[in-house]
Each structure stands twice: as C-alpha cells, then as structure tokens.
CSV table of C-alpha atoms in Angstrom, one decimal:
chain,number,residue,atom,x,y,z
A,1,MET,CA,132.6,-100.1,77.6
A,2,ARG,CA,135.1,-98.2,75.6
A,3,PRO,CA,138.5,-100.0,75.0
A,4,LEU,CA,140.9,-99.5,78.0
A,5,LEU,CA,144.0,-97.4,77.3
A,6,ALA,CA,146.7,-97.0,79.9
A,7,LEU,CA,149.4,-94.4,79.2
A,8,ASP,CA,152.6,-93.6,80.9
A,9,PHE,CA,153.0,-89.9,81.6
A,10,ASP,CA,156.7,-88.9,81.4
A,11,GLY,CA,157.9,-89.7,77.9
A,12,VAL,CA,154.4,-90.2,76.5
A,13,ILE,CA,152.4,-87.1,77.3
A,14,CYS,CA,155.0,-85.0,79.0
A,15,ASP,CA,158.7,-84.2,78.4
A,16,SER,CA,159.9,-83.7,82.0
A,17,LEU,CA,163.6,-84.2,81.4
A,18,ASP,CA,164.5,-80.8,82.7
A,19,GLU,CA,162.4,-81.2,85.9
A,20,CYS,CA,163.8,-84.7,86.6
A,21,LEU,CA,167.4,-83.3,86.3
A,22,VAL,CA,166.7,-80.3,88.5
A,23,SER,CA,165.0,-82.5,91.1
A,24,ALA,CA,167.8,-85.0,91.0
A,25,VAL,CA,170.5,-82.3,91.5
A,26,ASN,CA,168.5,-80.8,94.3
A,27,ALA,CA,168.0,-84.1,96.0
A,28,HIS,CA,171.7,-84.9,95.7
A,29,ALA,CA,172.5,-81.5,97.3
A,30,ARG,CA,169.9,-81.9,100.1
A,31,LEU,CA,171.4,-85.2,101.1
A,32,ARG,CA,174.7,-83.4,101.5
A,33,GLY,CA,173.3,-80.7,103.7
A,34,ARG,CA,172.7,-78.0,101.1
A,35,THR,CA,169.3,-76.3,101.0
A,36,THR,CA,169.5,-73.9,98.0
A,37,LEU,CA,167.3,-75.1,95.1
A,38,VAL,CA,168.4,-75.1,91.5
A,39,ARG,CA,165.4,-73.9,89.5
A,40,ARG,CA,166.5,-74.3,85.8
A,41,PRO,CA,168.9,-76.5,83.8
A,42,ASP,CA,170.8,-73.4,82.6
A,43,GLU,CA,172.2,-73.1,86.2
A,44,LEU,CA,174.0,-76.4,85.6
A,45,ASP,CA,177.0,-77.7,83.6
A,46,PRO,CA,175.8,-77.9,80.0
A,47,ASP,CA,177.6,-81.2,79.5
A,48,LEU,CA,175.8,-82.7,82.5
A,49,VAL,CA,172.5,-81.5,81.0
A,50,ALA,CA,173.2,-82.9,77.6
A,51,ARG,CA,174.3,-86.3,78.9
A,52,PHE,CA,171.4,-86.6,81.3
A,53,ARG,CA,169.0,-86.1,78.3
A,54,VAL,CA,170.6,-88.9,76.4
A,55,HIS,CA,170.6,-91.4,79.3
A,56,ARG,CA,167.5,-90.5,81.3
A,57,HIS,CA,165.6,-93.4,79.6
A,58,LEU,CA,167.7,-95.9,81.7
A,59,VAL,CA,166.0,-94.7,84.9
A,60,ARG,CA,163.0,-96.7,86.0
A,61,GLY,CA,162.2,-95.0,89.3
A,62,ALA,CA,163.1,-91.8,91.2
A,63,GLY,CA,165.7,-93.5,93.3
A,64,GLU,CA,167.7,-94.5,90.2
A,65,TYR,CA,168.4,-90.8,89.4
A,66,GLU,CA,171.0,-91.1,92.2
A,67,THR,CA,172.9,-93.7,90.2
A,68,LEU,CA,172.6,-91.8,86.9
A,69,LEU,CA,173.7,-88.5,88.4
A,70,HIS,CA,176.7,-90.2,90.2
A,71,TRP,CA,177.7,-91.9,86.9
A,72,LEU,CA,177.5,-88.7,84.9
A,73,ARG,CA,179.5,-86.8,87.4
A,74,THR,CA,182.2,-89.3,88.0
A,75,ARG,CA,182.7,-91.2,84.7
A,76,ASP,CA,183.3,-90.2,81.1
A,77,ASP,CA,182.0,-93.5,79.6
A,78,ASP,CA,178.4,-93.9,78.7
A,79,PRO,CA,176.2,-96.4,80.6
A,80,SER,CA,174.4,-99.2,78.8
A,81,PRO,CA,171.2,-100.8,80.1
A,82,ALA,CA,173.3,-103.7,81.5
A,83,THR,CA,176.0,-101.6,83.1
A,84,PHE,CA,173.5,-99.1,84.5
A,85,ALA,CA,171.4,-101.9,86.0
A,86,GLU,CA,174.6,-103.3,87.7
A,87,ALA,CA,175.5,-99.8,89.0
A,88,VAL,CA,172.0,-99.5,90.5
A,89,ARG,CA,172.4,-102.9,92.2
A,90,LEU,CA,175.7,-101.9,93.7
A,91,ARG,CA,174.3,-98.6,94.9
A,92,ALA,CA,171.1,-100.1,96.2
A,93,ALA,CA,171.3,-98.4,99.7
A,94,ASP,CA,171.9,-95.0,98.1
A,95,VAL,CA,169.0,-95.5,95.6
A,96,ILE,CA,166.6,-96.3,98.5
A,97,ALA,CA,167.7,-93.3,100.5
A,98,PHE,CA,167.5,-91.0,97.5
A,99,GLN,CA,163.9,-91.7,96.4
A,100,PRO,CA,162.0,-89.9,99.2
A,101,VAL,CA,164.4,-86.9,99.1
A,102,PHE,CA,163.8,-86.6,95.4
A,103,PHE,CA,160.0,-86.2,96.0
A,104,ILE,CA,160.6,-83.8,98.9
A,105,VAL,CA,162.7,-81.4,96.8
A,106,ARG,CA,160.3,-81.7,93.9
A,107,THR,CA,157.5,-80.7,96.2
A,108,ALA,CA,159.6,-77.9,97.6
A,109,LEU,CA,160.3,-76.3,94.2
A,110,ARG,CA,156.7,-76.8,93.1
A,111,SER,CA,155.5,-74.9,96.3
A,112,ALA,CA,158.2,-72.2,96.2
A,113,ASP,CA,157.8,-71.3,92.5
A,114,PRO,CA,154.9,-73.0,90.8
A,115,ALA,CA,155.4,-71.2,87.5
A,116,ALA,CA,159.0,-72.1,87.3
A,117,TRP,CA,158.3,-75.7,88.1
A,118,THR,CA,155.5,-76.0,85.6
A,119,ALA,CA,157.8,-74.4,82.9
A,120,LEU,CA,160.2,-77.3,83.4
A,121,HIS,CA,157.7,-79.6,81.7
A,122,ARG,CA,156.7,-79.7,78.0
A,123,HIS,CA,153.4,-81.1,76.8
A,124,TYR,CA,154.0,-83.1,73.7
A,125,ALA,CA,152.2,-81.2,70.9
A,126,GLU,CA,150.8,-84.2,69.1
A,127,ALA,CA,149.6,-85.7,72.4
A,128,ALA,CA,147.8,-82.5,73.2
A,129,ALA,CA,146.3,-82.2,69.7
A,130,SER,CA,144.7,-85.7,69.7
A,131,TRP,CA,143.7,-85.8,73.4
A,132,ASP,CA,140.0,-85.0,73.3
A,133,GLU,CA,139.4,-87.4,70.4
A,134,LEU,CA,141.4,-90.1,72.1
A,135,CYS,CA,139.4,-89.8,75.3
A,136,ASP,CA,136.1,-90.0,73.3
A,137,ALA,CA,137.3,-93.2,71.7
A,138,ARG,CA,139.0,-94.9,74.6
A,139,GLU,CA,138.7,-95.1,78.4
A,140,VAL,CA,142.0,-93.4,79.2
A,141,HIS,CA,144.1,-94.0,82.3
A,142,LEU,CA,147.5,-92.8,83.3
A,143,VAL,CA,149.8,-95.5,84.8
A,144,THR,CA,153.0,-93.8,85.9
A,145,THR,CA,155.8,-93.8,88.5
A,146,LYS,CA,155.3,-90.1,88.8
A,147,ASP,CA,153.9,-88.8,92.1
A,148,LEU,CA,150.1,-88.1,92.4
A,149,ALA,CA,150.4,-84.4,93.2
A,150,SER,CA,152.4,-83.7,90.1
A,151,VAL,CA,150.1,-85.7,87.9
A,152,ARG,CA,147.0,-84.0,89.4
A,153,HIS,CA,148.7,-80.6,88.7
A,154,PHE,CA,149.1,-81.3,85.0
A,155,ASN,CA,145.7,-83.0,84.7
A,156,ASP,CA,144.4,-79.6,85.8
A,157,VAL,CA,146.7,-77.1,83.9
A,158,TRP,CA,146.7,-79.1,80.7
A,159,HIS,CA,143.0,-79.8,80.9
A,160,LEU,CA,143.4,-83.6,80.5
A,161,ALA,CA,140.1,-83.9,82.4
A,162,LEU,CA,140.7,-87.4,83.8
A,163,ALA,CA,138.9,-88.5,86.9
A,164,ASP,CA,141.1,-89.0,89.9
A,165,ASP,CA,140.6,-92.7,89.9
A,166,HIS,CA,142.1,-92.8,86.4
A,167,LEU,CA,145.4,-91.5,87.8
A,168,HIS,CA,147.5,-94.6,88.8
A,169,THR,CA,150.7,-93.2,90.3
A,170,CYS,CA,153.6,-94.4,92.4
A,171,GLU,CA,151.6,-94.0,95.6
A,172,ARG,CA,148.9,-96.4,94.3
A,173,PHE,CA,150.9,-99.4,93.0
A,174,VAL,CA,154.3,-101.1,93.3
A,175,SER,CA,154.9,-101.5,89.6
A,176,LYS,CA,153.3,-100.5,86.3
A,177,ALA,CA,152.3,-104.1,85.8
A,178,GLY,CA,150.5,-103.9,89.2
A,179,GLY,CA,148.8,-100.7,88.0
A,180,VAL,CA,147.5,-102.4,84.9
A,181,ARG,CA,146.3,-105.5,86.8
A,182,GLU,CA,144.5,-103.2,89.3
A,183,LEU,CA,142.9,-101.3,86.4
A,184,ALA,CA,141.7,-104.5,84.7
A,185,GLY,CA,140.4,-105.9,87.9
A,186,ARG,CA,138.4,-102.8,88.7
A,187,ARG,CA,136.8,-103.0,85.3
A,188,GLY,CA,136.1,-106.7,85.6
A,189,VAL,CA,138.3,-107.7,82.6
A,190,GLN,CA,141.6,-109.5,82.1
A,191,PRO,CA,144.8,-107.4,81.5
A,192,LYS,CA,144.8,-108.5,77.9
A,193,ALA,CA,141.9,-106.1,77.4
A,194,VAL,CA,144.2,-103.2,78.2
A,195,THR,CA,146.5,-101.4,75.7
A,196,PHE,CA,149.5,-100.0,77.4
A,197,VAL,CA,151.8,-97.3,75.9
A,198,ASP,CA,155.2,-96.5,77.4
A,199,ASP,CA,158.5,-95.2,76.1
A,200,HIS,CA,160.7,-97.5,78.3
A,201,PRO,CA,161.3,-101.0,77.0
A,202,LEU,CA,161.8,-102.5,80.5
A,203,HIS,CA,158.4,-101.1,81.6
A,204,LEU,CA,156.8,-102.6,78.5
A,205,ALA,CA,158.4,-106.0,79.3
A,206,ASP,CA,157.0,-105.9,82.8
A,207,VAL,CA,153.5,-105.0,81.7
A,208,ALA,CA,153.5,-107.4,78.8
A,209,ALA,CA,153.9,-110.2,81.3
A,210,THR,CA,150.4,-109.5,82.5
A,211,GLY,CA,149.0,-110.2,79.0
A,212,ALA,CA,148.3,-106.5,78.2
A,213,ARG,CA,148.9,-105.3,74.7
A,214,CYS,CA,152.0,-103.1,74.8
A,215,LEU,CA,153.1,-100.4,72.4
A,216,TRP,CA,156.3,-98.3,72.4
A,217,ALA,CA,156.0,-94.5,72.4
A,218,SER,CA,158.6,-93.8,69.7
A,219,TRP,CA,158.7,-90.0,70.5
A,220,GLY,CA,159.7,-90.6,74.1
A,221,TYR,CA,163.0,-90.8,75.9
A,222,ALA,CA,164.3,-94.1,74.7
A,223,SER,CA,165.8,-93.8,71.2
A,224,THR,CA,165.2,-97.4,70.2
A,225,ALA,CA,163.1,-100.4,71.3
A,226,PRO,CA,163.2,-102.8,68.3
A,227,GLU,CA,161.5,-105.6,70.2
A,228,TRP,CA,158.2,-103.7,70.6
A,229,PRO,CA,155.6,-102.5,68.1
A,230,ALA,CA,156.3,-98.8,67.6
A,231,LEU,CA,153.5,-96.2,67.8
A,232,ALA,CA,154.2,-93.0,65.8
A,233,ASN,CA,152.0,-90.8,68.0
A,234,LEU,CA,148.9,-91.1,70.1
A,235,ALA,CA,146.6,-90.2,67.2
A,236,ALA,CA,147.7,-93.4,65.5
A,237,LEU,CA,145.6,-95.3,68.1
A,238,LEU,CA,142.5,-93.8,66.4
A,239,ILE,CA,143.1,-95.3,63.0
A,240,PRO,CA,143.5,-99.1,62.4
A,241,GLU,CA,146.3,-98.7,59.8
A,242,GLY,CA,148.3,-96.4,62.1
A,243,CYS,CA,148.2,-98.7,65.1
A,244,PRO,CA,150.7,-101.6,65.0
A,245,ALA,CA,149.3,-105.1,65.6
C-alpha cells in the first residue's frame, strides 16, 4: 500500500478566501431578510476584504465566519487567536445559526452563476504542478471542513481524479481528527501511518492527538505556525530532504 496522505483543501490546494468572504456576507444578509447575492469581492468595502484576508485563518468552521464578519464590521482592533476564540464562545448561538445558512447561500451562488462562483477560487500553482506525481507516490485523501458538493466540483474541474471515498468532508465527519481516524480505520492501520497537511495550527493540534504525522502548509492562510514542521510545498513530500521530520 502506498503511504497515506491526508490533505486539507482550503489553504492547501485551493485559495478560497474570496469565496468564503462572499458566502459569509451573503449569509449575514440572508439572516437579515435580504436575498440579493454579492458575487465578487469588488462589490464590498476594500478594507473589509483586506482585513478578512489577514484574519481568515482564525476560522475553524463555516459558523465562525459569523463571528469574524461581526468583529471586522464592528471593531477596529485585530483579533488574536485567544480573543477570537472567546468571541466565538460568546456568540455560540449566532455561530450555530449561521453555519447552515452559509452553505445555503454558497449553493445558491454556485447554482445561479457557476462560472462566477468557480472564479472565486484559485488553484495553488505548485499544488497543481506536483499533483499527478504526488498521487502516484502516495494514496491521497482530502480531509476538509468544506462541503462535499464544492469539493466534488473542484475534483472534477481541476482534474484531481480522486475517488469519491477519498473526499472526507464536513458531512462525513465531526472533526478532521475524526476524518483521519476513519481513514486509518478503513485502511486497517493506526493513525500514525497517516501524514496530514493543513495550514491551520489548531487543526494540526487536533489531528496530532490521533498520532498522525502533521505538517504545516506554509503557503496557506496562517502566516506562522512555529510549533509545527513547515512544508514548503506539496512537491517537498516527494523528496526526503524537502520533507521535515
């Protein structure tokens, strides 16, 4: 069996910052009774767009976009991981209510204008360049909090060619750690046999508790994660000297 490799999607394979912002704004509007969809970031306040790109890495699930958007629209100071986590705790009811609406408006925009929705995503060039070779060398799975329909869409349009049972999405597990455990169990191995790559330090911490080997995607959304071995790009997984121990 080839070595098992589990990759996050957003922040590892795909830059979806623009789509996440547009969907968050649309969900916020929908919850307040408005039905008009924003389709592009250039329809929004440039300062909001810039600050969202800086702080998106704090968000761990779709519901938490509610808290980030509320913070950016009502406060001038910047959230830290600790202050943002506390804000999420205090707004727990809003976070829970926001998550399903986020996916509803994402689906609505994808259905109304597939080309515009697809254009909100950027395939990281180095991930694309090394993909086929990586899939030859490793058994590649996606373990992501993104929804299955979106991941299936990019699996198709970007020719990732992963089998459907290699797409571990938010509908299929409670946490990324759960996704890695499920993957290992289906393959009859312990989680320590899985290498997991994510750009979010907190997701890495969760998955590391399973025993999986965890590497930080240094090109993703989080600007720093000093406690985790840094991966320069996915191609580094193919060469021993490029892959941190």
